[in-house]
Coordinates of C-alpha atoms in Angstrom, one line a residue:
X1 CA 57.6 106.6 20.9
X2 CA 56.4 110.0 19.6
X3 CA 59.2 112.5 19.0
X4 CA 59.6 115.7 21.0
X5 CA 60.4 118.6 18.7
X6 CA 62.3 121.7 19.9
X7 CA 62.1 125.3 18.6
X8 CA 63.8 125.8 15.2
X9 CA 66.0 128.6 16.4
X10 CA 69.4 127.5 17.9
X11 CA 69.4 127.1 21.6
X12 CA 71.5 125.4 24.3
X13 CA 70.4 121.9 25.2
X14 CA 69.7 121.5 28.8
X15 CA 68.5 118.5 30.8
X16 CA 65.1 120.1 31.2
X17 CA 64.5 120.2 27.5
X18 CA 64.9 116.4 27.1
X19 CA 62.1 113.9 27.5
X20 CA 62.0 112.1 30.9
X21 CA 63.0 108.7 29.5
X22 CA 66.4 110.1 28.3
X23 CA 67.0 112.6 31.1
X24 CA 69.1 110.4 33.3
X25 CA 71.4 109.5 30.4
X26 CA 71.9 113.1 29.3
X27 CA 72.6 114.2 32.9
X28 CA 75.4 111.7 33.2
X29 CA 77.2 112.7 30.1
X30 CA 76.8 116.5 30.4
X31 CA 79.6 116.4 33.0
X32 CA 82.1 115.3 30.3
X33 CA 80.6 116.8 27.1
X34 CA 79.7 120.1 25.5
X35 CA 76.7 119.9 23.2
X36 CA 75.8 123.2 21.4
X37 CA 73.8 124.6 18.5
X38 CA 71.3 121.9 17.7
X39 CA 68.0 122.7 15.9
X40 CA 66.1 119.5 15.8
X41 CA 66.5 116.4 17.8
X42 CA 64.2 113.4 17.6
X43 CA 65.6 111.4 20.6
X44 CA 68.8 110.1 22.1
X45 CA 69.1 106.5 21.0
X46 CA 72.4 105.1 22.0
X47 CA 75.6 105.8 24.0
X48 CA 78.6 103.7 23.0
X49 CA 82.3 103.5 24.1
X50 CA 84.8 103.6 21.3
X51 CA 88.5 103.5 22.1
X52 CA 88.1 105.3 25.4
X53 CA 86.0 108.1 23.9
X54 CA 82.3 108.9 24.7
X55 CA 80.1 109.3 21.6
X56 CA 76.4 110.0 21.3
X57 CA 74.5 108.5 18.4
X58 CA 71.2 110.4 17.6
X59 CA 68.2 110.0 15.4
X60 CA 67.4 113.4 13.7
X61 CA 64.6 114.5 11.4
X62 CA 65.4 115.4 7.7
X63 CA 65.0 119.1 8.4
X64 CA 67.3 119.2 11.3
X65 CA 70.7 120.8 11.5
X66 CA 73.9 118.8 12.3
X67 CA 74.7 118.3 15.9
X68 CA 78.0 119.7 16.9
X69 CA 79.5 117.3 19.5
X70 CA 82.6 117.7 21.6
X71 CA 84.0 114.5 22.9
X72 CA 86.3 114.3 25.9
X73 CA 88.7 111.4 26.5
X74 CA 87.9 109.4 29.6
X75 CA 90.6 108.9 32.1
X76 CA 91.1 105.1 32.0
X77 CA 94.3 104.3 33.9
X78 CA 95.6 101.2 35.7
X79 CA 97.9 101.7 38.7
X80 CA 100.4 98.9 39.1
X81 CA 101.2 98.1 42.7
X82 CA 104.6 99.3 43.8
X83 CA 106.7 96.2 44.9
X84 CA 108.5 98.3 47.5
X85 CA 105.2 99.5 49.0
X86 CA 104.0 95.9 49.2
X87 CA 107.0 95.1 51.4
X88 CA 106.5 98.2 53.5
X89 CA 109.6 99.9 52.0
X90 CA 111.9 96.8 52.4
X91 CA 114.4 96.7 49.5
X92 CA 114.6 93.5 47.5
X93 CA 118.1 92.5 48.8
X94 CA 116.9 93.2 52.4
X95 CA 113.9 91.0 51.9
X96 CA 116.0 88.2 50.5
X97 CA 118.5 88.5 53.4
X98 CA 115.7 88.3 56.0
X99 CA 114.2 85.3 54.2
X100 CA 117.5 83.4 54.2
X101 CA 118.4 84.1 57.7
X102 CA 115.0 83.1 59.0
X103 CA 115.4 79.8 57.0
X104 CA 119.0 79.0 57.9
X105 CA 118.6 79.7 61.6
X106 CA 115.1 78.2 62.0
X107 CA 114.7 75.1 64.2
X108 CA 113.5 73.4 61.0
X109 CA 116.8 73.8 59.3
X110 CA 118.3 70.4 59.5
X111 CA 121.6 70.9 61.4
X112 CA 120.5 68.7 64.3
X113 CA 120.7 71.4 67.0
X114 CA 117.8 69.8 68.9
X115 CA 120.1 66.9 69.9
X116 CA 122.5 69.1 72.0
X117 CA 122.1 70.9 75.3
X118 CA 125.6 72.5 75.7
X119 CA 125.8 71.0 79.2
X120 CA 122.4 72.2 80.4
X121 CA 121.3 68.6 80.9
X122 CA 124.0 68.1 83.6
X123 CA 123.2 71.5 85.2
X124 CA 119.6 70.4 85.6
X125 CA 120.6 67.1 87.2
X126 CA 123.1 68.8 89.5
X127 CA 120.4 71.2 90.7
X128 CA 122.0 74.4 89.2
X129 CA 118.9 74.9 87.0
X130 CA 115.6 74.2 88.6
X131 CA 113.1 76.7 87.2
X132 CA 112.6 79.5 84.7
X133 CA 114.5 82.1 86.8
X134 CA 117.6 79.9 87.3
X135 CA 117.6 78.9 83.6
X136 CA 117.4 82.6 82.6
X137 CA 120.4 83.4 84.8
X138 CA 122.4 80.5 83.5
X139 CA 121.8 81.4 79.9
X140 CA 122.5 85.1 80.4
X141 CA 125.9 84.2 81.7
X142 CA 126.6 81.9 78.8
X143 CA 125.6 84.7 76.4
X144 CA 127.6 87.5 77.8
X145 CA 130.6 85.7 79.4
X146 CA 130.7 82.2 77.8
X147 CA 130.3 80.4 74.5
X148 CA 127.6 82.7 73.3
X149 CA 130.0 85.7 73.1
X150 CA 133.0 83.7 71.9
X151 CA 131.0 82.1 69.1
X152 CA 129.6 85.5 68.0
X153 CA 133.2 86.9 67.8
X154 CA 134.2 83.9 65.6
X155 CA 131.2 84.5 63.4
X156 CA 132.1 88.2 63.0
X157 CA 135.8 87.6 62.3
X158 CA 135.1 84.8 59.8
X159 CA 132.5 87.0 58.1
X160 CA 135.0 89.8 57.6
X161 CA 137.8 87.5 56.4
X162 CA 135.5 85.8 53.9
X163 CA 134.3 89.2 52.7
X164 CA 137.7 90.8 52.0
X165 CA 138.6 88.0 51.0
X166 CA 141.5 86.9 53.3
X167 CA 142.0 83.1 52.8
X168 CA 145.0 82.9 55.2
X169 CA 143.1 84.9 57.9
X170 CA 140.0 82.7 57.4
X171 CA 142.1 79.6 57.9
X172 CA 143.6 80.9 61.2
X173 CA 140.1 81.9 62.5
X174 CA 138.7 78.4 61.6
X175 CA 141.5 76.6 63.4
X176 CA 141.3 78.9 66.5
X177 CA 137.5 78.5 66.7
X178 CA 137.8 74.7 66.5
X179 CA 140.4 74.7 69.3
X180 CA 138.4 77.0 71.6
X181 CA 135.6 74.6 72.6
X182 CA 136.1 73.3 76.2
X183 CA 135.1 69.7 75.9
X184 CA 134.9 66.7 73.5
X185 CA 131.1 66.8 73.4
X186 CA 131.0 70.5 72.6
X187 CA 133.5 69.9 69.9
X188 CA 131.2 67.3 68.4
X189 CA 128.2 69.6 68.8
X190 CA 129.7 72.6 67.0
X191 CA 131.6 70.8 64.2
X192 CA 128.6 68.5 63.4
X193 CA 126.3 71.5 63.1
X194 CA 128.8 73.5 61.1
X195 CA 129.3 70.7 58.6
X196 CA 125.6 70.2 58.2
X197 CA 125.0 73.9 57.8
X198 CA 127.6 74.1 55.0
X199 CA 126.4 71.0 53.2
X200 CA 122.7 72.1 53.1
X201 CA 123.6 75.7 52.2
X202 CA 125.7 74.4 49.2
X203 CA 122.9 72.0 48.1
X204 CA 119.9 74.5 48.4
X205 CA 121.4 78.0 48.6
X206 CA 124.7 77.8 46.8
X207 CA 126.4 81.1 45.9
X208 CA 129.4 82.1 43.8
X209 CA 132.5 82.1 46.0
X210 CA 131.2 79.8 48.7
X211 CA 133.2 76.8 47.6
X212 CA 136.4 78.9 47.6
X213 CA 135.6 80.1 51.2
X214 CA 135.0 76.6 52.4
X215 CA 138.2 75.4 50.8
X216 CA 140.2 78.2 52.4
X217 CA 139.1 77.0 55.9
X218 CA 141.0 73.7 55.2
X219 CA 139.7 71.8 58.1
X220 CA 136.6 71.2 60.4
X221 CA 134.3 74.2 60.3
X222 CA 132.5 75.0 63.6
X223 CA 128.9 76.3 63.5
X224 CA 129.5 80.0 64.0
X225 CA 132.2 80.1 61.3
X226 CA 129.9 78.2 58.9
X227 CA 127.2 80.8 59.5
X228 CA 129.7 83.6 59.0
X229 CA 131.1 82.5 55.7
X230 CA 127.7 81.6 54.2
X231 CA 126.3 84.9 55.2
X232 CA 129.3 86.7 53.6
X233 CA 128.9 84.6 50.4
X234 CA 125.3 85.7 50.1
X235 CA 126.1 89.4 50.8
X236 CA 124.0 89.5 54.0
X237 CA 125.1 92.2 56.5
X238 CA 127.0 91.2 59.6
X239 CA 124.7 92.8 62.2
X240 CA 121.5 90.9 61.4
X241 CA 123.6 87.7 60.9
X242 CA 124.9 88.0 64.5
X243 CA 121.5 88.7 66.0
X244 CA 119.9 85.8 64.1
X245 CA 122.6 83.4 65.1
X246 CA 122.5 84.3 68.8
X247 CA 118.7 84.1 68.7
X248 CA 118.9 80.6 67.2
X249 CA 121.5 79.4 69.8
X250 CA 119.5 80.8 72.7
X251 CA 116.2 79.3 71.4
X252 CA 117.8 75.9 71.3
X253 CA 119.2 76.3 74.8
X254 CA 115.7 77.2 76.1
X255 CA 114.2 74.3 74.3
X256 CA 116.6 71.9 76.0
X257 CA 115.9 73.5 79.4
X258 CA 112.1 73.3 78.8
X259 CA 112.3 69.6 78.2
X260 CA 114.6 68.9 81.1
X261 CA 113.3 71.0 84.0
X262 CA 110.5 70.9 82.6
X263 CA 109.0 74.3 81.7
X264 CA 105.7 75.2 79.9
X265 CA 105.7 76.9 76.6
X266 CA 104.7 80.3 78.1
X267 CA 107.5 80.2 80.7
X268 CA 109.9 79.4 77.9
X269 CA 108.8 82.4 75.9
X270 CA 109.1 84.6 78.9
X271 CA 112.7 83.6 79.3
X272 CA 113.3 84.3 75.6
X273 CA 111.7 87.7 75.9
X274 CA 113.7 88.6 79.0
X275 CA 116.9 87.8 77.3
X276 CA 116.2 89.9 74.2
X277 CA 118.3 92.9 75.4
X278 CA 121.1 90.5 76.4
X279 CA 121.2 89.1 72.9
X280 CA 121.3 92.6 71.4
X281 CA 124.1 93.7 73.7
X282 CA 126.2 90.5 73.1
X283 CA 125.8 91.0 69.3
X284 CA 127.0 94.6 69.6
X285 CA 130.1 93.6 71.7
X286 CA 131.0 90.8 69.4
X287 CA 130.7 93.0 66.4
X288 CA 133.2 95.4 67.8
X289 CA 135.5 92.9 69.5
X290 CA 138.8 91.6 68.2
X291 CA 140.2 88.1 68.5
X292 CA 142.4 89.4 71.4
X293 CA 139.2 90.0 73.4
X294 CA 138.1 86.3 73.3
X295 CA 137.7 84.7 76.7
X296 CA 135.2 82.8 78.9
X297 CA 134.4 83.2 82.5
X298 CA 131.6 80.6 82.8
X299 CA 133.6 77.9 84.5
X300 CA 130.5 76.1 85.8
X301 CA 129.0 75.8 82.3
X302 CA 132.3 74.5 80.9
X303 CA 132.4 72.0 83.8
X304 CA 128.9 70.9 83.0
X305 CA 129.8 70.1 79.4
X306 CA 132.7 68.0 80.7
X307 CA 130.7 66.2 83.3
X308 CA 127.9 65.4 80.8
X309 CA 130.3 63.0 79.0
X310 CA 130.0 60.5 81.9
X311 CA 126.4 61.3 83.0
X312 CA 124.5 58.1 83.5
X313 CA 121.1 59.0 82.0
X314 CA 121.2 61.4 79.0
X315 CA 118.7 62.7 76.5
X316 CA 121.1 64.9 74.7
X317 CA 124.5 64.4 73.0
X318 CA 126.1 67.3 74.9

């Protein structure tokens, strides 16, 4: 290609003074470079990247003056993602707590909850529960005035005793909780699930201090106490533990009712949605309650768990 010579006196190089074939290249780099006082340029031959700097290599005639080139470092940075931003601001310990609660209190966690109805099977046969509305009313009473509230209080009290730690107090709470169930089948239900919960937590989610907490109970551990001490051993806060526990218990009750009435999946979810504020309120009351405030006013539900023991046809163990 023939060279294009410029005047011999020094002048500023502008894109209009460069041949068309090189114009686009020069226009790109003039934003980051300052090229001054050149006298003779044959052509721009190459542009290379060396260690993050932009450099122009030129072919000049023998009579040309040196090119004075100013190079500007290119801004080449890599932004690492913020782990907190990926979790939408959730701290690492909060993410771990949520993950564990969702696992432990999931229907897939093998404590055998699906085998128990807490007396709902007898209530359906007796005609006390016939549809979604009557199931919702029955479960609301169990949550606020029956075993739901009492179990939540035992969870909260065992959590605090395990966190302090208070081995003697934990032993007393464990014994009281085991004695508080109203029937043999309910005793079987809560102690079987409690034992399974502890065993699986030890095998898959063991934590320093958990063995000592279990030893301090010194006897059968009912389900809410088991959840309380495992949550305390893992440093999970009490409030979410209460909410997750009550949600799991309520979900199992609804599942039993759906199979017995029967109910469709949509109606079952409507019952669960309607009882959301009841679960929140019960968790709040249990968190603030003392052992002196324990008590049940759901006589019909207690009677159902007793009558179920002699029910002729049964799908559930309670």
